[in-house]
PDB file of C-alpha atoms in Angstrom:
ATOM      1  CA  GLY O   1       0.052   0.414   0.137  1.00 36.00           C
ATOM      2  CA  LYS O   2       0.755   3.893   0.015  1.00 43.00           C
ATOM      3  CA  VAL O   3       3.516   5.594   2.200  1.00 47.00           C
ATOM      4  CA  LYS O   4       1.455   7.499   4.856  1.00 50.00           C
ATOM      5  CA  ALA O   5       4.450  10.382   5.496  1.00 53.00           C
ATOM      6  CA  GLN O   6       2.985  11.529   8.022  1.00 54.00           C
ATOM      7  CA  THR O   7       3.304   8.255   9.987  1.00 60.00           C
ATOM      8  CA  VAL O   8       7.518   8.449   8.453  1.00 59.00           C
ATOM      9  CA  ALA O   9       7.459  12.146   9.807  1.00 58.00           C
ATOM     10  CA  GLN O  10       6.298  11.160  13.446  1.00 62.00           C
ATOM     11  CA  ARG O  11       8.899   7.986  13.335  1.00 68.00           C
ATOM     12  CA  ILE O  12      11.813  10.370  12.289  1.00 64.00           C
ATOM     13  CA  GLN O  13      10.958  13.040  15.050  1.00 63.00           C
ATOM     14  CA  THR O  14      10.808   9.833  17.722  1.00 72.00           C
ATOM     15  CA  LEU O  15      14.209   8.982  16.489  1.00 73.00           C
ATOM     16  CA  GLY O  16      15.468  12.381  16.916  1.00 71.00           C
ATOM     17  CA  LYS O  17      17.195  11.432  12.935  1.00 67.00           C
ATOM     18  CA  ASN O  18      17.160  13.779   9.806  1.00 61.00           C
ATOM     19  CA  VAL O  19      17.777  13.449   6.358  1.00 58.00           C
ATOM     20  CA  ASN O  20      21.951  13.335   7.065  1.00 62.00           C
ATOM     21  CA  ASP O  21      21.141  10.234   8.853  1.00 68.00           C
ATOM     22  CA  LEU O  22      19.614   8.585   5.735  1.00 68.00           C
ATOM     23  CA  ALA O  23      22.696   9.410   3.542  1.00 68.00           C
ATOM     24  CA  SER O  24      25.105   6.989   5.650  1.00 76.00           C
ATOM     25  CA  MET O  25      22.034   4.249   5.913  1.00 82.00           C
ATOM     26  CA  THR O  26      21.556   1.111   3.885  1.00 86.00           C
ATOM     27  CA  VAL O  27      18.248  -0.053   2.333  1.00 87.00           C
ATOM     28  CA  ASP O  28      17.141  -2.615   5.568  1.00 91.00           C
ATOM     29  CA  GLY O  29      18.166  -0.203   8.097  1.00 87.00           C
ATOM     30  CA  ILE O  30      16.193   2.971   5.960  1.00 81.00           C
ATOM     31  CA  CYS O  31      13.453   0.230   6.134  1.00 83.00           C
ATOM     32  CA  GLU O  32      13.902  -0.971   9.828  1.00 84.00           C
ATOM     33  CA  SER O  33      14.626   3.038  11.327  1.00 80.00           C
ATOM     34  CA  PHE O  34      11.775   4.543   8.748  1.00 73.00           C
ATOM     35  CA  GLY O  35       9.251   1.614   8.596  1.00 73.00           C
ATOM     36  CA  LEU O  36       9.539   2.334   4.988  1.00 76.00           C
ATOM     37  CA  PRO O  37       8.697  -0.187   2.087  1.00 80.00           C
ATOM     38  CA  VAL O  38      11.799  -1.650   0.233  1.00 85.00           C
ATOM     39  CA  SER O  39      10.930  -0.129  -2.585  1.00 82.00           C
ATOM     40  CA  VAL O  40      10.821   3.678  -1.110  1.00 76.00           C
ATOM     41  CA  ALA O  41      13.915   2.910   0.508  1.00 79.00           C
ATOM     42  CA  ASN O  42      15.734   1.927  -2.557  1.00 82.00           C
ATOM     43  CA  GLU O  43      14.372   4.767  -4.236  1.00 74.00           C
ATOM     44  CA  LEU O  44      15.918   7.147  -1.783  1.00 70.00           C
ATOM     45  CA  VAL O  45      19.570   5.414  -1.442  1.00 75.00           C
ATOM     46  CA  SER O  46      19.666   5.351  -5.528  1.00 72.00           C
ATOM     47  CA  GLN O  47      18.951   9.369  -4.937  1.00 65.00           C
ATOM     48  CA  LEU O  48      21.378   9.473  -2.117  1.00 64.00           C
ATOM     49  CA  ALA O  49      24.502   7.473  -4.159  1.00 63.00           C
ATOM     50  CA  ASN O  50      24.931  10.382  -6.543  1.00 57.00           C
ATOM     51  CA  PRO O  51      27.696  12.668  -6.119  1.00 48.00           C
ATOM     52  CA  VAL O  52      25.311  15.037  -6.316  1.00 49.00           C
ATOM     53  CA  TRP O  53      24.322  14.844  -2.832  1.00 46.00           C
ATOM     54  CA  ILE O  54      27.436  13.770  -1.054  1.00 44.00           C
ATOM     55  CA  SER O  55      28.223  17.376   0.405  1.00 44.00           C
ATOM     56  CA  GLU O  56      27.224  19.304   3.157  1.00 47.00           C
ATOM     57  CA  GLU O  57      24.448  20.821   1.914  1.00 48.00           C
ATOM     58  CA  ILE O  58      22.323  17.514   1.501  1.00 47.00           C
ATOM     59  CA  GLY O  59      19.918  18.391   4.534  1.00 44.00           C
ATOM     60  CA  GLU O  60      19.162  21.370   2.878  1.00 49.00           C
ATOM     61  CA  ARG O  61      17.892  19.975  -0.389  1.00 65.00           C
ATOM     62  CA  LEU O  62      16.267  17.022   1.095  1.00 69.00           C
ATOM     63  CA  VAL O  63      13.729  17.293   3.487  1.00 71.00           C
ATOM     64  CA  LEU O  64      11.855  14.544   5.325  1.00 70.00           C
ATOM     65  CA  PRO O  65       8.475  15.330   7.113  1.00 70.00           C
ATOM     66  CA  GLY O  66       9.610  16.520  10.699  1.00 68.00           C
ATOM     67  CA  ASP O  67      12.622  18.265   9.345  1.00 70.00           C
ATOM     68  CA  ASN O  68      13.046  21.949   9.970  1.00 71.00           C
ATOM     69  CA  ASN O  69      12.521  22.940   6.644  1.00 72.00           C
ATOM     70  CA  PHE O  70       9.669  20.576   5.759  1.00 74.00           C
ATOM     71  CA  PRO O  71       6.730  22.567   5.047  1.00 73.00           C
ATOM     72  CA  ASN O  72       4.221  20.255   7.304  1.00 71.00           C
ATOM     73  CA  GLU O  73       1.355  22.500   7.608  1.00 71.00           C
ATOM     74  CA  LEU O  74       1.105  22.735   3.723  1.00 69.00           C
ATOM     75  CA  PHE O  75       0.280  19.078   3.831  1.00 67.00           C
ATOM     76  CA  LEU O  76      -2.037  19.030   6.747  1.00 65.00           C
ATOM     77  CA  ASN O  77      -5.166  16.780   6.089  1.00 64.00           C
ATOM     78  CA  ALA O  78      -3.873  16.770   1.928  1.00 63.00           C
ATOM     79  CA  SER O  79      -5.332  14.258   0.005  1.00 63.00           C
ATOM     80  CA  PRO O  80      -3.316  12.813  -1.280  1.00 62.00           C
ATOM     81  CA  PRO O  81      -0.931  12.268   1.545  1.00 62.00           C
ATOM     82  CA  MET O  82       2.103  14.640   2.140  1.00 64.00           C
ATOM     83  CA  PRO O  83       4.943  12.971  -0.105  1.00 68.00           C
ATOM     84  CA  VAL O  84       7.932  10.886   2.018  1.00 66.00           C
ATOM     85  CA  ALA O  85      10.569  13.564   1.275  1.00 69.00           C
ATOM     86  CA  LEU O  86      11.038  16.948  -1.163  1.00 72.00           C
ATOM     87  CA  TRP O  87      13.638  18.120  -3.105  1.00 70.00           C
ATOM     88  CA  LEU O  88      14.370  21.527  -3.147  1.00 68.00           C
ATOM     89  CA  GLU O  89      16.221  24.025  -4.357  1.00 65.00           C
ATOM     90  CA  GLY O  90      16.913  27.859  -3.617  1.00 65.00           C
ATOM     91  CA  ASP O  91      16.567  29.254   0.124  1.00 73.00           C
ATOM     92  CA  VAL O  92      14.589  26.256   1.528  1.00 69.00           C
ATOM     93  CA  SER O  93      13.776  28.017   4.667  1.00 75.00           C
ATOM     94  CA  LEU O  94      11.146  29.574   2.273  1.00 78.00           C
ATOM     95  CA  MET O  95       9.151  26.802   2.691  1.00 71.00           C
ATOM     96  CA  ARG O  96       8.432  27.277   6.557  1.00 72.00           C
ATOM     97  CA  SER O  97       8.823  31.110   6.223  1.00 77.00           C
ATOM     98  CA  THR O  98       5.964  33.133   7.874  1.00 82.00           C
ATOM     99  CA  LEU O  99       5.926  34.871   4.085  1.00 87.00           C
ATOM    100  CA  PRO O 100       2.674  33.716   2.176  1.00 89.00           C
ATOM    101  CA  ARG O 101       3.623  31.493  -0.913  1.00 87.00           C
ATOM    102  CA  LEU O 102       2.239  31.323  -4.547  1.00 91.00           C
ATOM    103  CA  GLY O 103       2.283  27.396  -5.879  1.00 90.00           C
ATOM    104  CA  ILE O 104       2.168  27.879  -9.420  1.00 93.00           C
ATOM    105  CA  ALA O 105       2.155  24.652 -11.674  1.00 90.00           C
ATOM    106  CA  GLY O 106       0.966  23.468 -15.264  1.00 90.00           C
ATOM    107  CA  SER O 107       1.943  21.690 -18.514  1.00 90.00           C
ATOM    108  CA  ARG O 108       5.409  21.566 -20.075  1.00 89.00           C
ATOM    109  CA  ASN O 109       4.035  22.439 -23.135  1.00 93.00           C
ATOM    110  CA  THR O 110       1.595  25.513 -23.180  1.00 94.00           C
ATOM    111  CA  SER O 111       1.204  28.557 -25.458  1.00 95.00           C
ATOM    112  CA  GLU O 112       3.679  31.734 -25.446  1.00 95.00           C
ATOM    113  CA  GLU O 113       0.474  33.559 -24.532  1.00 96.00           C
ATOM    114  CA  ILE O 114       0.184  31.289 -20.853  1.00 95.00           C
ATOM    115  CA  LEU O 115       4.065  31.225 -20.018  1.00 96.00           C
ATOM    116  CA  ASN O 116       3.878  35.075 -20.561  1.00 96.00           C
ATOM    117  CA  LEU O 117       0.761  35.434 -18.200  1.00 96.00           C
ATOM    118  CA  THR O 118       2.399  33.367 -15.581  1.00 96.00           C
ATOM    119  CA  HIS O 119       5.491  34.970 -15.623  1.00 97.00           C
ATOM    120  CA  ARG O 120       3.299  38.510 -15.229  1.00 97.00           C
ATOM    121  CA  LEU O 121       1.329  36.583 -12.611  1.00 96.00           C
ATOM    122  CA  ALA O 122       4.585  35.581 -10.662  1.00 97.00           C
ATOM    123  CA  GLY O 123       5.771  39.099 -10.838  1.00 96.00           C
ATOM    124  CA  LEU O 124       3.171  40.684  -9.405  1.00 97.00           C
ATOM    125  CA  ALA O 125       2.973  38.417  -6.480  1.00 96.00           C
ATOM    126  CA  VAL O 126       6.503  38.555  -5.755  1.00 96.00           C
ATOM    127  CA  LYS O 127       6.114  42.537  -5.804  1.00 97.00           C
ATOM    128  CA  LYS O 128       3.368  41.664  -3.142  1.00 96.00           C
ATOM    129  CA  ASN O 129       6.296  39.770  -1.113  1.00 94.00           C
ATOM    130  CA  TRP O 130       5.096  36.430  -1.919  1.00 95.00           C
ATOM    131  CA  VAL O 131       7.157  33.940  -1.938  1.00 92.00           C
ATOM    132  CA  ILE O 132       6.784  31.809  -5.598  1.00 92.00           C
ATOM    133  CA  VAL O 133       6.413  27.644  -4.819  1.00 88.00           C
ATOM    134  CA  SER O 134       6.585  25.525  -8.159  1.00 90.00           C
ATOM    135  CA  GLY O 135       8.663  22.200  -9.957  1.00 85.00           C
ATOM    136  CA  LEU O 136      11.607  22.775 -11.926  1.00 82.00           C
ATOM    137  CA  ALA O 137      10.160  21.177 -15.505  1.00 86.00           C
ATOM    138  CA  ILE O 138       9.942  23.064 -18.436  1.00 90.00           C
ATOM    139  CA  GLY O 139       6.826  25.141 -19.535  1.00 94.00           C
ATOM    140  CA  VAL O 140       4.993  26.993 -17.116  1.00 96.00           C
ATOM    141  CA  ASP O 141       7.089  25.647 -13.904  1.00 94.00           C
ATOM    142  CA  SER O 142      10.011  27.664 -15.346  1.00 94.00           C
ATOM    143  CA  ALA O 143       8.007  31.115 -16.669  1.00 96.00           C
ATOM    144  CA  ALA O 144       6.986  31.622 -13.009  1.00 96.00           C
ATOM    145  CA  HIS O 145      10.648  31.089 -11.600  1.00 95.00           C
ATOM    146  CA  GLN O 146      11.513  33.484 -13.869  1.00 96.00           C
ATOM    147  CA  GLY O 147       9.060  35.948 -13.110  1.00 97.00           C
ATOM    148  CA  ALA O 148       9.816  35.426 -10.040  1.00 96.00           C
ATOM    149  CA  ILE O 149      13.732  35.981 -10.412  1.00 96.00           C
ATOM    150  CA  ASP O 150      13.266  38.850 -12.997  1.00 97.00           C
ATOM    151  CA  HIS O 151      11.170  41.084 -10.260  1.00 97.00           C
ATOM    152  CA  GLY O 152      13.795  40.708  -7.326  1.00 95.00           C
ATOM    153  CA  GLY O 153      11.559  38.366  -5.261  1.00 94.00           C
ATOM    154  CA  ALA O 154      12.249  34.693  -3.548  1.00 91.00           C
ATOM    155  CA  THR O 155      11.275  31.331  -5.427  1.00 89.00           C
ATOM    156  CA  VAL O 156      11.632  28.042  -4.251  1.00 84.00           C
ATOM    157  CA  GLY O 157      11.586  24.840  -6.743  1.00 81.00           C
ATOM    158  CA  VAL O 158      10.147  21.621  -5.378  1.00 76.00           C
ATOM    159  CA  LEU O 159      11.401  18.205  -6.904  1.00 68.00           C
ATOM    160  CA  ALA O 160       8.864  15.651  -5.908  1.00 59.00           C
ATOM    161  CA  SER O 161      10.787  12.965  -8.045  1.00 59.00           C
ATOM    162  CA  GLY O 162      14.225  13.805  -7.043  1.00 55.00           C
ATOM    163  CA  ILE O 163      17.311  15.522  -9.246  1.00 53.00           C
ATOM    164  CA  LEU O 164      17.859  12.842 -11.641  1.00 50.00           C
ATOM    165  CA  LYS O 165      14.329  13.064 -12.421  1.00 52.00           C
ATOM    166  CA  MET O 166      14.127  16.402 -13.441  1.00 47.00           C
ATOM    167  CA  GLY O 167      12.990  17.725 -16.883  1.00 47.00           C
TER     168      GLY O 167
END
């Protein structure tokens, strides 16, 4: 069945662990410690084995429910349940800041008109001190981030499938 990330978050907090602890763990250790199925643990180990994550920044890029930078409040009573992990780029502390956040998501393959509209919307939002949160795919996601950047605003990219599956 599906993993309930809320249960994983509770387990992580109970054990006093965080994402940095995962980097040195085996699949069996992750399964046992966090109550994850083998398939999810394998995916985490696979992602963490990539050299891009072998750095001191790992705790700032991969966040789990219960970690300081995981936006737990965004997923309360969410359907479907919150993800088991989020891969983030940018100033990840913005995910937990008191600034309002605007999530923008859309098609990878869309018209120039929609891309321009998205760019303008993000620009208007950041002028009102909103943080733009979006995926890192081409298309609408990219237009949202670019609109925020072009207008001097803050933006956070969320990678639900990990950095190795961007696109």
